[in-house]
Amino acid sequence: RLPVDGNECPYVFTWSEDRSVWATGSGCSVFYNASLDGSENTSMTRNLDDDTFEIYAIRDIEKGEELTHLYKSIDWRSCFTDLKALRDKTLNKLDKERAEFAEYWADHSAPTIEKMM
């Protein structure tokens, strides 16, 4: 637990339900980056009472692939304002690409009974 304001310092984790206590990671956890497109490959379980946490893979991770996790506090911590804007821009671009993909395949999909009649 650290005497810092995690709203201003991006290098700490939220360490209480009321968002008033902050802690730092250990080992490699400080090198994990935020997933901005919803494809994080790790998840964290916080054990607040024991002052411990576990980070584990949520899918197979390729050799050389960046380790990422979901920054749950990206929406409300002021130190992540720029990161949130980048995430929102990334997600908007992905939503547009998905919509274009769906629209294309709606027009170019295999024939169905309904289309043949």
Short mmCIF file of C-alpha atoms in Angstrom, two decimals:
data_model
loop_
_atom_site.label_atom_id
_atom_site.label_comp_id
_atom_site.label_asym_id
_atom_site.label_seq_id
_atom_site.Cartn_x
_atom_site.Cartn_y
_atom_site.Cartn_z
CA ARG A 1 0.00 0.00 0.00
CA LEU A 2 1.33 3.37 -1.00
CA PRO A 3 0.71 6.96 0.11
CA VAL A 4 0.02 8.23 -3.42
CA ASP A 5 -3.02 9.41 -5.31
CA GLY A 6 -3.66 6.84 -8.01
CA ASN A 7 -5.84 9.30 -9.86
CA GLU A 8 -2.68 11.23 -10.64
CA CYS A 9 -0.10 8.40 -10.69
CA PRO A 10 -0.59 5.74 -13.41
CA TYR A 11 1.99 3.36 -11.91
CA VAL A 12 -0.18 1.97 -9.12
CA PHE A 13 -3.14 -0.41 -8.86
CA THR A 14 -6.49 0.30 -7.23
CA TRP A 15 -6.30 -1.56 -3.93
CA SER A 16 -9.66 -1.01 -2.24
CA GLU A 17 -13.31 -1.26 -3.13
CA ASP A 18 -13.80 2.45 -2.41
CA ARG A 19 -10.87 3.44 -4.70
CA SER A 20 -8.98 5.21 -1.91
CA VAL A 21 -6.05 2.81 -1.39
CA TRP A 22 -3.26 2.22 -3.91
CA ALA A 23 -0.55 -0.39 -4.28
CA THR A 24 2.27 -1.21 -6.64
CA GLY A 25 2.79 -4.44 -8.50
CA SER A 26 5.78 -6.71 -8.17
CA GLY A 27 7.78 -8.85 -10.53
CA CYS A 28 6.80 -8.50 -14.17
CA SER A 29 3.33 -7.10 -13.42
CA VAL A 30 4.60 -3.54 -13.78
CA PHE A 31 5.45 -4.26 -17.42
CA TYR A 32 1.97 -5.43 -18.51
CA ASN A 33 0.26 -2.87 -20.73
CA ALA A 34 -3.37 -1.93 -21.17
CA SER A 35 -5.32 -3.67 -23.87
CA LEU A 36 -7.01 -0.94 -25.86
CA ASP A 37 -9.00 -3.18 -28.18
CA GLY A 38 -10.55 -5.70 -25.80
CA SER A 39 -8.04 -8.44 -26.61
CA GLU A 40 -6.24 -8.60 -23.27
CA ASN A 41 -4.47 -11.88 -22.66
CA THR A 42 -4.20 -11.79 -18.85
CA SER A 43 -6.48 -11.17 -15.92
CA MET A 44 -5.76 -10.17 -12.34
CA THR A 45 -7.35 -11.46 -9.16
CA ARG A 46 -6.85 -9.13 -6.22
CA ASN A 47 -6.87 -10.52 -2.68
CA LEU A 48 -7.23 -7.23 -0.83
CA ASP A 49 -7.34 -8.75 2.67
CA ASP A 50 -4.10 -10.68 2.10
CA ASP A 51 -2.35 -7.90 0.13
CA THR A 52 -1.68 -10.30 -2.73
CA PHE A 53 -2.67 -10.58 -6.37
CA GLU A 54 -2.42 -13.18 -9.10
CA ILE A 55 -2.07 -12.50 -12.81
CA TYR A 56 -2.87 -15.40 -15.10
CA ALA A 57 -3.25 -16.00 -18.82
CA ILE A 58 -6.83 -16.10 -20.10
CA ARG A 59 -5.81 -17.52 -23.46
CA ASP A 60 -2.72 -18.95 -25.14
CA ILE A 61 -0.04 -16.28 -25.51
CA GLU A 62 2.26 -16.44 -28.50
CA LYS A 63 6.02 -16.20 -28.09
CA GLY A 64 6.97 -12.52 -28.34
CA GLU A 65 3.37 -11.32 -27.84
CA GLU A 66 2.93 -8.34 -25.54
CA LEU A 67 1.35 -9.14 -22.16
CA THR A 68 -1.77 -7.04 -21.69
CA HIS A 69 -4.61 -6.76 -19.25
CA LEU A 70 -7.78 -4.75 -18.82
CA TYR A 71 -7.24 -1.48 -16.95
CA LYS A 72 -10.58 -1.47 -15.15
CA SER A 73 -9.92 2.03 -13.84
CA ILE A 74 -9.26 3.55 -17.27
CA ASP A 75 -12.74 5.10 -17.29
CA TRP A 76 -12.45 7.02 -14.02
CA ARG A 77 -8.78 7.72 -13.23
CA SER A 78 -7.69 11.16 -14.40
CA CYS A 79 -4.14 9.94 -15.10
CA PHE A 80 -5.59 7.73 -17.84
CA THR A 81 -7.46 10.47 -19.73
CA ASP A 82 -5.18 10.23 -22.78
CA LEU A 83 -5.17 6.43 -22.65
CA LYS A 84 -8.98 6.35 -22.45
CA ALA A 85 -9.23 8.63 -25.50
CA LEU A 86 -6.87 6.34 -27.42
CA ARG A 87 -8.86 3.27 -26.33
CA ASP A 88 -12.14 4.88 -27.38
CA LYS A 89 -10.68 5.82 -30.77
CA THR A 90 -9.39 2.25 -31.21
CA LEU A 91 -12.74 0.71 -30.25
CA ASN A 92 -14.67 3.09 -32.53
CA LYS A 93 -12.42 2.08 -35.44
CA LEU A 94 -12.96 -1.61 -34.64
CA ASP A 95 -16.73 -1.10 -34.40
CA LYS A 96 -16.72 0.57 -37.83
CA GLU A 97 -14.63 -2.26 -39.33
CA ARG A 98 -16.95 -4.89 -37.82
CA ALA A 99 -20.02 -3.09 -39.20
CA GLU A 100 -18.44 -2.87 -42.67
CA PHE A 101 -17.54 -6.56 -42.50
CA ALA A 102 -21.08 -7.53 -41.47
CA GLU A 103 -22.57 -5.34 -44.19
CA TYR A 104 -20.31 -6.87 -46.84
CA TRP A 105 -21.19 -10.42 -45.86
CA ALA A 106 -24.88 -9.61 -45.61
CA ASP A 107 -24.71 -8.71 -49.33
CA HIS A 108 -22.27 -11.45 -50.38
CA SER A 109 -23.21 -14.44 -48.29
CA ALA A 110 -24.18 -17.83 -49.64
CA PRO A 111 -27.71 -18.14 -50.96
CA THR A 112 -30.41 -19.09 -48.50
CA ILE A 113 -33.87 -20.46 -49.10
CA GLU A 114 -35.31 -17.05 -48.23
CA LYS A 115 -33.14 -15.29 -50.84
CA MET A 116 -34.03 -17.83 -53.51
CA MET A 117 -37.77 -17.34 -53.17
#
